[in-house]
Coordinates of C-alpha atoms in Angstrom, one line a residue:
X1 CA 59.1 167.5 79.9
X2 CA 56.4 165.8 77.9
X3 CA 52.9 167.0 78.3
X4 CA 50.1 164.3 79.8
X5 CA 46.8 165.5 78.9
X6 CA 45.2 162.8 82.1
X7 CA 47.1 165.0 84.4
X8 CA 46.4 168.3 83.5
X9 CA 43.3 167.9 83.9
X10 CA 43.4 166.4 87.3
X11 CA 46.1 169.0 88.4
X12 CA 43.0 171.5 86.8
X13 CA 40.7 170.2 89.0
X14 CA 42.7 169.9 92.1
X15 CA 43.2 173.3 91.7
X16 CA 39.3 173.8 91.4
X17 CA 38.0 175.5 95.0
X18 CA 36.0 172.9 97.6
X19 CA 32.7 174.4 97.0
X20 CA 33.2 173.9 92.9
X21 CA 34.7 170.3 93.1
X22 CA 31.4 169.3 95.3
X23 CA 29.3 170.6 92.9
X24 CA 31.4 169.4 90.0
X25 CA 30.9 165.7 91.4
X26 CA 27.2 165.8 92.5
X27 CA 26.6 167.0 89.0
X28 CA 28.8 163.8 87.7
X29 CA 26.5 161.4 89.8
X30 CA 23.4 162.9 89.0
X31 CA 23.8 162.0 85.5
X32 CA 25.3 159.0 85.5
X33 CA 22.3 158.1 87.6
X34 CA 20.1 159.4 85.1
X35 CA 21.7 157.4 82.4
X36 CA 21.3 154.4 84.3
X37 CA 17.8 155.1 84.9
X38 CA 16.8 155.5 81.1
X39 CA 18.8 152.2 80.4
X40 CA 16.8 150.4 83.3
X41 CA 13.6 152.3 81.8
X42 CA 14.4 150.9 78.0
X43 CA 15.4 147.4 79.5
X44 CA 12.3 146.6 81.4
X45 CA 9.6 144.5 79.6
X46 CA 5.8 145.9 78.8
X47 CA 3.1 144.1 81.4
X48 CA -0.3 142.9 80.6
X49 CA -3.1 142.1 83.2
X50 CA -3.8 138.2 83.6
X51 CA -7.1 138.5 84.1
X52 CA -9.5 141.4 86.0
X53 CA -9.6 142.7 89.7
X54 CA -9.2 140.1 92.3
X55 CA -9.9 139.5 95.8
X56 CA -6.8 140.2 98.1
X57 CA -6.5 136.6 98.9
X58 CA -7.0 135.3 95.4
X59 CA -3.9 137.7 94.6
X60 CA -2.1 136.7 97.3
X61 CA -2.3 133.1 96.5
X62 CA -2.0 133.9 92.7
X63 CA 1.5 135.8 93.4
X64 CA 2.6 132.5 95.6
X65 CA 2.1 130.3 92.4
X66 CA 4.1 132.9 90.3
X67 CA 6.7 132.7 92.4
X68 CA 7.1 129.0 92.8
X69 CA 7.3 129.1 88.7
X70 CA 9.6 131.8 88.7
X71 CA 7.5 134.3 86.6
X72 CA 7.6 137.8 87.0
X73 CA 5.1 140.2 88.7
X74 CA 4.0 143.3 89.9
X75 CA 0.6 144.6 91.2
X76 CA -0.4 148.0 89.6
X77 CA -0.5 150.6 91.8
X78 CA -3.7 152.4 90.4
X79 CA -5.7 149.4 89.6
X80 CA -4.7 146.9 91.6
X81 CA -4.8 144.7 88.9
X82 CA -2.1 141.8 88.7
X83 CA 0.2 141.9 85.8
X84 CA 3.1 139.8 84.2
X85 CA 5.4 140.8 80.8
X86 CA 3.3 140.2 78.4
X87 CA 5.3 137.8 76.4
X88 CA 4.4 135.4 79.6
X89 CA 0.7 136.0 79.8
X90 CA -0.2 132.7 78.0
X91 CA 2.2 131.0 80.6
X92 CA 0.9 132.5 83.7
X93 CA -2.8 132.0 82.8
X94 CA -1.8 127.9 82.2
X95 CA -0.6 127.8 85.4
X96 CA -3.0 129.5 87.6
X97 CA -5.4 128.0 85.1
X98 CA -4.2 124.4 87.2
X99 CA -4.9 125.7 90.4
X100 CA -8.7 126.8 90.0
X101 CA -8.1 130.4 88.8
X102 CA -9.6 132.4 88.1
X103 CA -12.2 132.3 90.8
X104 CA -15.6 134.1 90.9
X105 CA -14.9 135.5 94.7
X106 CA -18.1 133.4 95.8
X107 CA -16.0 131.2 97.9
X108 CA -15.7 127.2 97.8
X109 CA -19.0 125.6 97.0
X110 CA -19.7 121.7 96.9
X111 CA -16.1 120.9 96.4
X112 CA -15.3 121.2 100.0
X113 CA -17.5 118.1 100.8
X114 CA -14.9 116.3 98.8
X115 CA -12.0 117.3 100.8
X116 CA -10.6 115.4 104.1
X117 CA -12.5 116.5 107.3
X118 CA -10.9 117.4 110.4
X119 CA -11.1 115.1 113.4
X120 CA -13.9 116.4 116.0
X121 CA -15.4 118.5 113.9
X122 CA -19.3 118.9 115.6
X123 CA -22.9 118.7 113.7
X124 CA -23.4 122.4 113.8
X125 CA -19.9 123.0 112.1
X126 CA -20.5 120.6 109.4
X127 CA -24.1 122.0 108.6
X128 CA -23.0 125.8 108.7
X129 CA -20.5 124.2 106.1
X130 CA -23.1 122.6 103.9
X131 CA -24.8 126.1 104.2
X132 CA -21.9 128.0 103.4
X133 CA -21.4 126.1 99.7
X134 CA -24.9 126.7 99.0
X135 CA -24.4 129.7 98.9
X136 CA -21.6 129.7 97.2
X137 CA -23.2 127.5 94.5
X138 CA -26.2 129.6 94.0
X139 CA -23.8 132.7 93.8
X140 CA -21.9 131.2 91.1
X141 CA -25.4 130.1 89.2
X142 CA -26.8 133.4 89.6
X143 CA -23.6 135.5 88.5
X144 CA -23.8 133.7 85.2
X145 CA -26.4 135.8 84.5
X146 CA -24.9 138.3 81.7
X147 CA -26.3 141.4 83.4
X148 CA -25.0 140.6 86.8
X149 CA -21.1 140.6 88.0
X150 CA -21.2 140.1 91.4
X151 CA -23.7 138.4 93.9
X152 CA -23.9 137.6 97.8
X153 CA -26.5 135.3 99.1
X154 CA -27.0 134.8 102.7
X155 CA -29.6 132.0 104.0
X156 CA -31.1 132.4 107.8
X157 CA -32.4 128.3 108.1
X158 CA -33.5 127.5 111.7
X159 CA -32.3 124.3 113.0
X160 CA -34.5 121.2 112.9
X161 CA -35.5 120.0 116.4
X162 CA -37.4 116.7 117.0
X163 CA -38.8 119.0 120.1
X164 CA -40.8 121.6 118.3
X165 CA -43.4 120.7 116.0
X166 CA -43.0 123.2 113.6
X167 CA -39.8 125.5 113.6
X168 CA -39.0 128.8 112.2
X169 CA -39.5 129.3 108.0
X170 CA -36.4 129.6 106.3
X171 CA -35.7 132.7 104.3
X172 CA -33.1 134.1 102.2
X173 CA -31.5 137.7 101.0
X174 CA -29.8 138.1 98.1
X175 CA -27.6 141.4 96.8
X176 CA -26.7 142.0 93.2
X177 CA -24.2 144.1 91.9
X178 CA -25.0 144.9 87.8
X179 CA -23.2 146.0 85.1
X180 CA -22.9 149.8 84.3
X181 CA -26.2 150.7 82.6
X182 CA -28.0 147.8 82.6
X183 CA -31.5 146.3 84.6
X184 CA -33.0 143.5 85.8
X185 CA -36.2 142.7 83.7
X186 CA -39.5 141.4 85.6
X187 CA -38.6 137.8 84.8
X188 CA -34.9 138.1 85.1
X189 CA -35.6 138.3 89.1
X190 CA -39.0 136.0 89.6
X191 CA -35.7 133.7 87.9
X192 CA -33.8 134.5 90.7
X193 CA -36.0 134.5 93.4
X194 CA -37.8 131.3 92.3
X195 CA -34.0 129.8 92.3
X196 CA -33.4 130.6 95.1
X197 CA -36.9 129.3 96.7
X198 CA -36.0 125.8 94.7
X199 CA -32.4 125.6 96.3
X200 CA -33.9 125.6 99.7
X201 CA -36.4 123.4 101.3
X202 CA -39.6 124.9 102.6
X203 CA -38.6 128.0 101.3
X204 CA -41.3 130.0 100.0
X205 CA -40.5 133.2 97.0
X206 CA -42.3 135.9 99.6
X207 CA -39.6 135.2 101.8
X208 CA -36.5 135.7 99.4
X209 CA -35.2 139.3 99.3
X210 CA -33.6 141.1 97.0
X211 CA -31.4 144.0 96.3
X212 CA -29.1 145.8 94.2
X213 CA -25.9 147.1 95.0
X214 CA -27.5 150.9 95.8
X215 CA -29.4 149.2 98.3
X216 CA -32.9 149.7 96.7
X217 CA -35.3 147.4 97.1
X218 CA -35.9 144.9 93.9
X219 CA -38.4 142.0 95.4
X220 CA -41.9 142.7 96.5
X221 CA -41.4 142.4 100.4
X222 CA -42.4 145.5 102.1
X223 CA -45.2 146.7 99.2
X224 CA -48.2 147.8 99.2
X225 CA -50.8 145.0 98.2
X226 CA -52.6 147.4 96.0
X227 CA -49.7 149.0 94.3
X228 CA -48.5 145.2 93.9
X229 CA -51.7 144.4 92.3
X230 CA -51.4 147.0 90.0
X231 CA -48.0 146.7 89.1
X232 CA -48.9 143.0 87.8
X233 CA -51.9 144.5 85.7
X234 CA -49.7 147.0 84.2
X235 CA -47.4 144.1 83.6
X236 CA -50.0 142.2 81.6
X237 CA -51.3 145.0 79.6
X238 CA -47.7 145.8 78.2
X239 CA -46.9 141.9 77.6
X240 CA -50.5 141.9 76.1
X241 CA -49.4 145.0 73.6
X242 CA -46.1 143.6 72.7
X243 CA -47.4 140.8 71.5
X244 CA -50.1 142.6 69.4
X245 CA -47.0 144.7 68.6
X246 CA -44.3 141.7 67.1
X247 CA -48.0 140.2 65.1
X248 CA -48.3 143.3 63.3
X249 CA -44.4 143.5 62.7
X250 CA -43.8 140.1 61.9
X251 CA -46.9 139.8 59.3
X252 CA -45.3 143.2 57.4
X253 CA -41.8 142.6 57.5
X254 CA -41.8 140.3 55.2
X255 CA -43.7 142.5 52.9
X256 CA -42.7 146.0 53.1
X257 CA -38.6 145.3 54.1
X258 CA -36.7 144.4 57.8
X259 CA -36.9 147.9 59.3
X260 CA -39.7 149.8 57.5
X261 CA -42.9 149.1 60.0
X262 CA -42.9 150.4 63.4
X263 CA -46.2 149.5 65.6
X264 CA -47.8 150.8 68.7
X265 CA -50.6 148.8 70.3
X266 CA -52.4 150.6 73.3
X267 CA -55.0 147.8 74.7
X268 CA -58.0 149.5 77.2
X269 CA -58.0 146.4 79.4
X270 CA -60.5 146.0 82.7
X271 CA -59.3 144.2 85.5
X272 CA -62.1 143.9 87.7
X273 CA -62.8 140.9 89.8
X274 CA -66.4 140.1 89.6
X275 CA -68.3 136.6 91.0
X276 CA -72.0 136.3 91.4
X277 CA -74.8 133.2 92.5
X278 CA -77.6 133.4 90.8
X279 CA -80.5 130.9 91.7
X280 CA -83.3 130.3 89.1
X281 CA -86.5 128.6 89.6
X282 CA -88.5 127.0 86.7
X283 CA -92.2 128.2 86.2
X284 CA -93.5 124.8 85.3
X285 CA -94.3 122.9 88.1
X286 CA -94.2 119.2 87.2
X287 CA -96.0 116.0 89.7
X288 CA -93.4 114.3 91.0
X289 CA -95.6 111.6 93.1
X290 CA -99.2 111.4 94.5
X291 CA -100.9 109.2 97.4
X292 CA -104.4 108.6 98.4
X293 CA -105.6 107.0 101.2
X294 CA -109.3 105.8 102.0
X295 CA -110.9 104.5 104.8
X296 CA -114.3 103.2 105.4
X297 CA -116.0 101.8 108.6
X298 CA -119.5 99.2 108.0
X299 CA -120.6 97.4 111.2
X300 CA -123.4 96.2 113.4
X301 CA -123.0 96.0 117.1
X302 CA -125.4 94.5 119.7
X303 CA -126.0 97.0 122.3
X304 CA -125.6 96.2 125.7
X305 CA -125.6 97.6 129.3
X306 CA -123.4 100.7 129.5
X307 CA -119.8 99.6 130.2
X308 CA -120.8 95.9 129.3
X309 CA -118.6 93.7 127.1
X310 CA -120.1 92.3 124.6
X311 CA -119.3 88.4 124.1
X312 CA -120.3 87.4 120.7
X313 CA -119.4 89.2 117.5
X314 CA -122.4 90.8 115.8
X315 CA -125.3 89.0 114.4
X316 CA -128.6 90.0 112.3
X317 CA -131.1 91.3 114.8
X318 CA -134.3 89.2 116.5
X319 CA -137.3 90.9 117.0
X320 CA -138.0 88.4 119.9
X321 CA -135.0 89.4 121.5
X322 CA -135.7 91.2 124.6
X323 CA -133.8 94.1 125.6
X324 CA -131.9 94.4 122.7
X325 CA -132.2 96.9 119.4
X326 CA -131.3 96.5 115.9
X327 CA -128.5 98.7 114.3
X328 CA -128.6 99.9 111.2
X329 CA -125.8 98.1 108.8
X330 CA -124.6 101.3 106.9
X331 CA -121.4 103.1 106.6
X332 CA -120.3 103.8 110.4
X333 CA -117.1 106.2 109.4
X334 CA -115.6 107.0 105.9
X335 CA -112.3 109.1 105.5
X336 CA -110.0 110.0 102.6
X337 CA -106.4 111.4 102.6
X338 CA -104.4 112.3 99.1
X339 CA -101.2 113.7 99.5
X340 CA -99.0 115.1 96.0
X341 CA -95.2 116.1 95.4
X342 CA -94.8 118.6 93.0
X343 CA -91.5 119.1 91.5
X344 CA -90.2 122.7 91.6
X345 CA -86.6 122.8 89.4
X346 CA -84.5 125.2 90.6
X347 CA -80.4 126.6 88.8
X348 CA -77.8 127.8 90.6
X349 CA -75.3 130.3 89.0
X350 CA -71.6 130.9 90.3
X351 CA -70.2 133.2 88.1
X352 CA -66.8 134.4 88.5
X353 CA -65.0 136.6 85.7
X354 CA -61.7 136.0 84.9
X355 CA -60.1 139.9 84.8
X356 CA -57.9 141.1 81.7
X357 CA -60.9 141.3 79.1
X358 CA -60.0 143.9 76.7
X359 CA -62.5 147.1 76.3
X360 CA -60.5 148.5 73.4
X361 CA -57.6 148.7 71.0
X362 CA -55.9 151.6 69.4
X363 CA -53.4 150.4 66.5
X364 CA -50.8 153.2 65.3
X365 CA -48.3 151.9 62.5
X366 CA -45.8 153.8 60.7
X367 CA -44.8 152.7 57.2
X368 CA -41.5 153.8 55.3
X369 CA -40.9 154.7 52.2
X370 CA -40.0 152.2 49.5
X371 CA -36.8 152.7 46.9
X372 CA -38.0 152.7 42.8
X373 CA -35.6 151.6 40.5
X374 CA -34.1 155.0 40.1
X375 CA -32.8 154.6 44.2
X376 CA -35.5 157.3 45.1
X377 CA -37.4 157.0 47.8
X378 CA -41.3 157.1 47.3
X379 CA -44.5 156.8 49.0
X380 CA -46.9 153.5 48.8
X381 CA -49.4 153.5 46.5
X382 CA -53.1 154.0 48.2
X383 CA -53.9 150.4 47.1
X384 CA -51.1 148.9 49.0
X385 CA -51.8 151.0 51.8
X386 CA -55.9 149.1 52.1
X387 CA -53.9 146.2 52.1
X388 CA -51.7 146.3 55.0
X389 CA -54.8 148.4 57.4
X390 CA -56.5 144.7 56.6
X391 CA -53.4 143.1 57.7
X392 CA -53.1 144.7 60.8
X393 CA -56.9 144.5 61.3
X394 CA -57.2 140.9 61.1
X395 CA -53.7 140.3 62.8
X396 CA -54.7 142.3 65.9
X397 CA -58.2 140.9 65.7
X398 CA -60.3 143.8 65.2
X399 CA -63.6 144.3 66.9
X400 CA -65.5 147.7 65.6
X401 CA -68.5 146.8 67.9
X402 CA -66.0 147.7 70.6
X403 CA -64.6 150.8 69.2
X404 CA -61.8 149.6 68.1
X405 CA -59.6 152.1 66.1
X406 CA -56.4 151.7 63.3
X407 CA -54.5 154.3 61.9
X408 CA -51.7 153.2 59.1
X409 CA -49.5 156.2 57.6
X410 CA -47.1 156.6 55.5
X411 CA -43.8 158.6 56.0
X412 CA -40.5 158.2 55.1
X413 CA -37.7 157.2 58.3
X414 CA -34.9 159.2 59.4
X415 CA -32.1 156.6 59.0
X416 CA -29.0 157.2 61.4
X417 CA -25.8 157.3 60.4
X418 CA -23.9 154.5 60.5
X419 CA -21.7 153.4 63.4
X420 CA -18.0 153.7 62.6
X421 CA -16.1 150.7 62.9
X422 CA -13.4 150.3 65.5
X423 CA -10.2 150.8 63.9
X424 CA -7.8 147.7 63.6
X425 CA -4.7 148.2 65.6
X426 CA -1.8 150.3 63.8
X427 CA 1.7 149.6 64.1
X428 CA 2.2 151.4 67.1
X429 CA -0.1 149.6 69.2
X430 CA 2.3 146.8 69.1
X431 CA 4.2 145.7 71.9
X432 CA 7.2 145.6 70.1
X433 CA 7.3 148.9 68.5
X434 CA 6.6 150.5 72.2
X435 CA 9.7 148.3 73.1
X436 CA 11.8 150.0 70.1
X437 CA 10.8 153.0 71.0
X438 CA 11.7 152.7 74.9
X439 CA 15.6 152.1 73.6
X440 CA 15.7 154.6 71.2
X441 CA 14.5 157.1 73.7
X442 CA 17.1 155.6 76.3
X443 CA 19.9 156.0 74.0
X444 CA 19.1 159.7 72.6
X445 CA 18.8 160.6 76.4
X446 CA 22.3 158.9 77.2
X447 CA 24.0 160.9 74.5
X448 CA 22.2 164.2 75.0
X449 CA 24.0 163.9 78.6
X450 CA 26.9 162.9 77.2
X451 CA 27.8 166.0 74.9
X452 CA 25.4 168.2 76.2
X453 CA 26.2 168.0 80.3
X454 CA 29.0 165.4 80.7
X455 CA 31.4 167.0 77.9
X456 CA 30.8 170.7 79.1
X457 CA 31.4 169.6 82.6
X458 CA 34.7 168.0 81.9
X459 CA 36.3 170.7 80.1
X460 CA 34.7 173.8 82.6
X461 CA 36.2 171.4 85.5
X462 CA 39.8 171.5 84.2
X463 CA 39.8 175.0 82.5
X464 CA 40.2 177.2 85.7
X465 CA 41.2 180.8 86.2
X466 CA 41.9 182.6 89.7
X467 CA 39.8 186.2 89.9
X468 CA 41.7 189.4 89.7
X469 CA 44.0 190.4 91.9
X470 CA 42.7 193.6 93.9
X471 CA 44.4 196.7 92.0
X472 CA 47.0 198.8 93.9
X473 CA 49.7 197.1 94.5
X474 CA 53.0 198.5 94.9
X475 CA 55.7 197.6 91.5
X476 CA 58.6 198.9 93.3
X477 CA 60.5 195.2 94.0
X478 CA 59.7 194.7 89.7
X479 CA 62.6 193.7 88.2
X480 CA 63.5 191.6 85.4
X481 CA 65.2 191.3 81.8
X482 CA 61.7 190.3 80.6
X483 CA 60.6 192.0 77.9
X484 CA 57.5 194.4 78.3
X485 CA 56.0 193.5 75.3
X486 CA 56.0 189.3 76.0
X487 CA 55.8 189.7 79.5
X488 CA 52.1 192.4 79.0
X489 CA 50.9 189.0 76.9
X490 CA 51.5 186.3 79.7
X491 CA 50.1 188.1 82.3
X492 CA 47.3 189.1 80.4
X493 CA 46.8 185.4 80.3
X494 CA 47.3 184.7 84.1
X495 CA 44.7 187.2 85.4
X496 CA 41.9 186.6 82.6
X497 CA 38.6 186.9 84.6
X498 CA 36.5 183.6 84.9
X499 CA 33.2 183.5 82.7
X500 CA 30.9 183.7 85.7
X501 CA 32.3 186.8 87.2
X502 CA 31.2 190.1 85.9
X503 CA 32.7 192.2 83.0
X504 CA 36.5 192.5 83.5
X505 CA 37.1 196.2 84.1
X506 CA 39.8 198.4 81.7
X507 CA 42.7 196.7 80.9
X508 CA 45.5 197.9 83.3
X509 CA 48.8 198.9 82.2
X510 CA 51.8 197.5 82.0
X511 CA 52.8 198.5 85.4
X512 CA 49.4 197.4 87.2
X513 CA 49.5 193.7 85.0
X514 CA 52.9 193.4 86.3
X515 CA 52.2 193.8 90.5
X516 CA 49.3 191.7 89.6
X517 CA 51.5 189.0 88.2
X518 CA 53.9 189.3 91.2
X519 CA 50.4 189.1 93.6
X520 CA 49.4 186.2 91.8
X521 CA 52.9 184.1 92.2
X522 CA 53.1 184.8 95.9
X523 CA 49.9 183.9 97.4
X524 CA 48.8 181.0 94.4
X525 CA 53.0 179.4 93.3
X526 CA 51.6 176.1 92.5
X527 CA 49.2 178.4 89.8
X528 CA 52.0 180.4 88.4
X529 CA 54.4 177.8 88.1
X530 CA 51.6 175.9 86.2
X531 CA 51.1 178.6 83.7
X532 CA 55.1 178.9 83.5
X533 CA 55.2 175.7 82.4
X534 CA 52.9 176.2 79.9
X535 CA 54.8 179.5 78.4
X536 CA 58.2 176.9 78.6
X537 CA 56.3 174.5 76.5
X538 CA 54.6 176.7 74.1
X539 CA 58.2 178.2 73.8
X540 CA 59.4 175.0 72.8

């Protein structure tokens, strides 16, 4: 009877206990899903972010138009950030590139006037629309700002009413998110809050808020007036020195190297508001006009009765007259009025000084060394050094009446190292390599399971040996013309001891081997006719 090797080892693994085929077969599956997993793991392509984090909805909407273009996707699980292979970036940016993307998360701005209404849509709905894209617009102006990613701006405009005369003043808050490490400068936000006041009608910069994404407090709302005041004073003292400051630097430069001056301007300035009226009067006193008035009374009257009129004007006197008297013709009454203006002149003073006038400045500038023409770096000579304290004099208009002070050294810099440049990217920051390298990795694991787990398996799974049989049996039914010499080999080879069983104990004799054998045949026959097929074949 020919020998099949395929059914040996099936008949060795029938004959394999329960317990050992399940095991056998779970370990099978295991790694041939292993090996199907590296393959998967080689075969799948590297992804690449299309562009940073996204709103929910923007993703949502960006996955919709991936899919109806039939590129692949998947959402990182750490990031959240949305990825395709990376051979199909290009691709997927063109086409979300078509349908607005990507979007700045500040919502639709002035666009939506442009799209088709709904039918019945009220006054109040429309204008909470109108406010809506303002917003939007002035969080897409304001987020172009380099040190700002993010911004929210929310406007609080009463409604116009033709029956209030004057209605609540519109006012406006705005949040900024900004970049790791960075701040807003002084005139970054008056920009912003002064856009914000132009957007808006009737908006006024006191009543625009703003804040950072800590919640602190940026705009001036809420501060002292004082503290306010001062803040703007130190705010024009230190614009006040750095402009001293990039004179001095910008006059030496050019003379001593880029790099080799550094300047310090302190500037004693005085602030104080002060108005006064003054009225002045002029000693000399000038005529300004002059009147005179005279008057004189000559007349001769006729005396009459008491209370008598008299009917005729006056005449000379008769002496024949009776009953009448002669009156002297002299002066009767003489009066005289003069009345003079005099001029008085008379200044008045309003005098109001403007606050900022500087008290004093104290000029410090540092001066490095220059190279020879051996390399070496040397101090300036003395006359160099007069030269450049009469630079900085004159640029920083110097006033020794005031106390004014300058003080120009010389002392050589500490010059840091140099900044190492980013290396370019090696061979192995490729996409493709990483590729190469997936498949290699995939097909040394699939052959490491396949000679070292899936080989050993096979042959322990069809090489199969019964334990001892239990010593002690009776030989007394032994017979047979087999030789004891041959027949001590064979059933040596029946009852070998499995590897995973402990040490085999003494060999038996011939008389123990042989009840063993006999043991053996009755309670396993399909085992021992197995084997005495093999000894037939061997034989053979």
């Amino acid at each position: 009877m020919a020998d099949n090797p395929i059914l040996n080892r099936v008949s060795g693994f029938a004959a394999q206990p329960v317990a050992r085929q399940i095991s056998l077969l779970v370990g099978f599956a295991a790694s041939i899903a292993l090996a199907v997993g590296l393959v998967n793991w080689a075969s799948s392509p590297s992804y690449q972010s299309i562009y940073g984090p996204m709103t929910p909805s923007d993703n949502a909407e960006a996955i919709a138009i991936l899919q109806t273009n039939g590129i692949e996707y998947r959402l990182e699980q750490r990031t959240g950030l949305l990825e395709v292979p990376f051979d199909e970036v290009l691709q997927a940016r063109m086409v979300l590139a078509s349908e607005g993307f990507p979007k700045d998360g500040s919502g639709i701005g002035f666009e939506s006037l442009y799209l088709e209404q709904e039918m019945g849509l009220s006054s109040f709905m429309e204008e909470a629309r109108y406010h809506r894209a303002v917003e939007a617009e002035l969080v897409r102006t304001i987020t172009a700002l380099d040190s700002v990613t993010a911004a929210r701006v929310h406007l609080a405009i009463s409604r116009q009413t033709a029956f209030l005369r004057r209605g609540n003043e519109p006012s406006a808050s705005v949040m900024l998110n900004l970049r790791g490490g960075t701040r807003l400068s002084d005139r970054q936000l008056s920009g912003i809050i002064n856009l914000v006041a132009s957007s808006i009608p009737n908006l006024d910069t006191s009543r625009v808020s703003v804040v950072d994404g800590a919640g602190k407090l940026l705009s001036s709302q809420g501060q002292d007036s004082d503290f306010g005041y001062t803040a703007e004073q130190f705010r024009l003292a230190e614009q006040f020195e750095g402009s001293l400051t990039d004179r001095i630097i910008a006059i030496l430069e050019p003379i001593l190297g880029v790099g080799a001056v550094q300047a310090q301007v302190t500037a004693n300035m005085d602030f104080t508001r002060t108005e006064s009226t003054n009225e002045i009067f002029d000693p000399n006193v000038a005529l300004r006009s002059e009147q005179t008035s005279e008057d004189i009374s000559n007349s001769t009257v006729v005396a009459g009765p008491p209370g008598g009129l008299v009917p005729n004007p006056p005449q000379a006197a008769q002496p024949d007259d009776v009953g009448q008297q002669p009156i002297d013709n002299g002066p009767d009454r003489e009066s005289r009025q003069e009345t003079r203006n005099y001029e008085v002149n008379k200044t008045i003073q309003y005098v109001r000084s403007v606050p900022g006038e500087v008290n004093k400045l104290s000029v410090a500038v540092v001066i490095d060394y220059r190279e020879d023409e051996n390399g070496e770096r040397v101090p300036l000579d003395a006359a160099l050094l007069d030269q450049v304290n009469a630079l900085v004099r004159e640029a920083v208009g110097f006033n020794e009446a005031r106390g004014d002070t300058v003080q120009v050294i010389n002392s050589p810099f500490i010059t840091p190292q140099p900044l190492e440049q980013l290396p370019e990217p090696g061979l192995f920051d490729q996409p493709w390599i990483w590729d190469l390298g997936k498949g290699l990795i995939a097909a040394l694991g699939v052959l490491a399971l396949i000679f070292a787990v899936l080989r050993p398996m096979v042959r322990y799974s069809t090489n199969y040996a019964p334990p001892a049989i239990a010593r002690g049996t009776s030989d007394a039914a032994l017979a047979g013309p087999i030789a004891e010499d041959a027949a001590e080999s064979r059933i040596t080879a029946l009852t070998a001891p499995i590897p995973e069983l402990p040490p085999a104990s003494p060999k038996p004799n011939y008389q123990q081997s042989l009840a063993m054998a006999r043991n053996s045949a009755n309670e396993q026959p399909v085992r021992a006719a197995y084997v005495v097929k093999n000894w037939i074949a061997s034989d053979a």
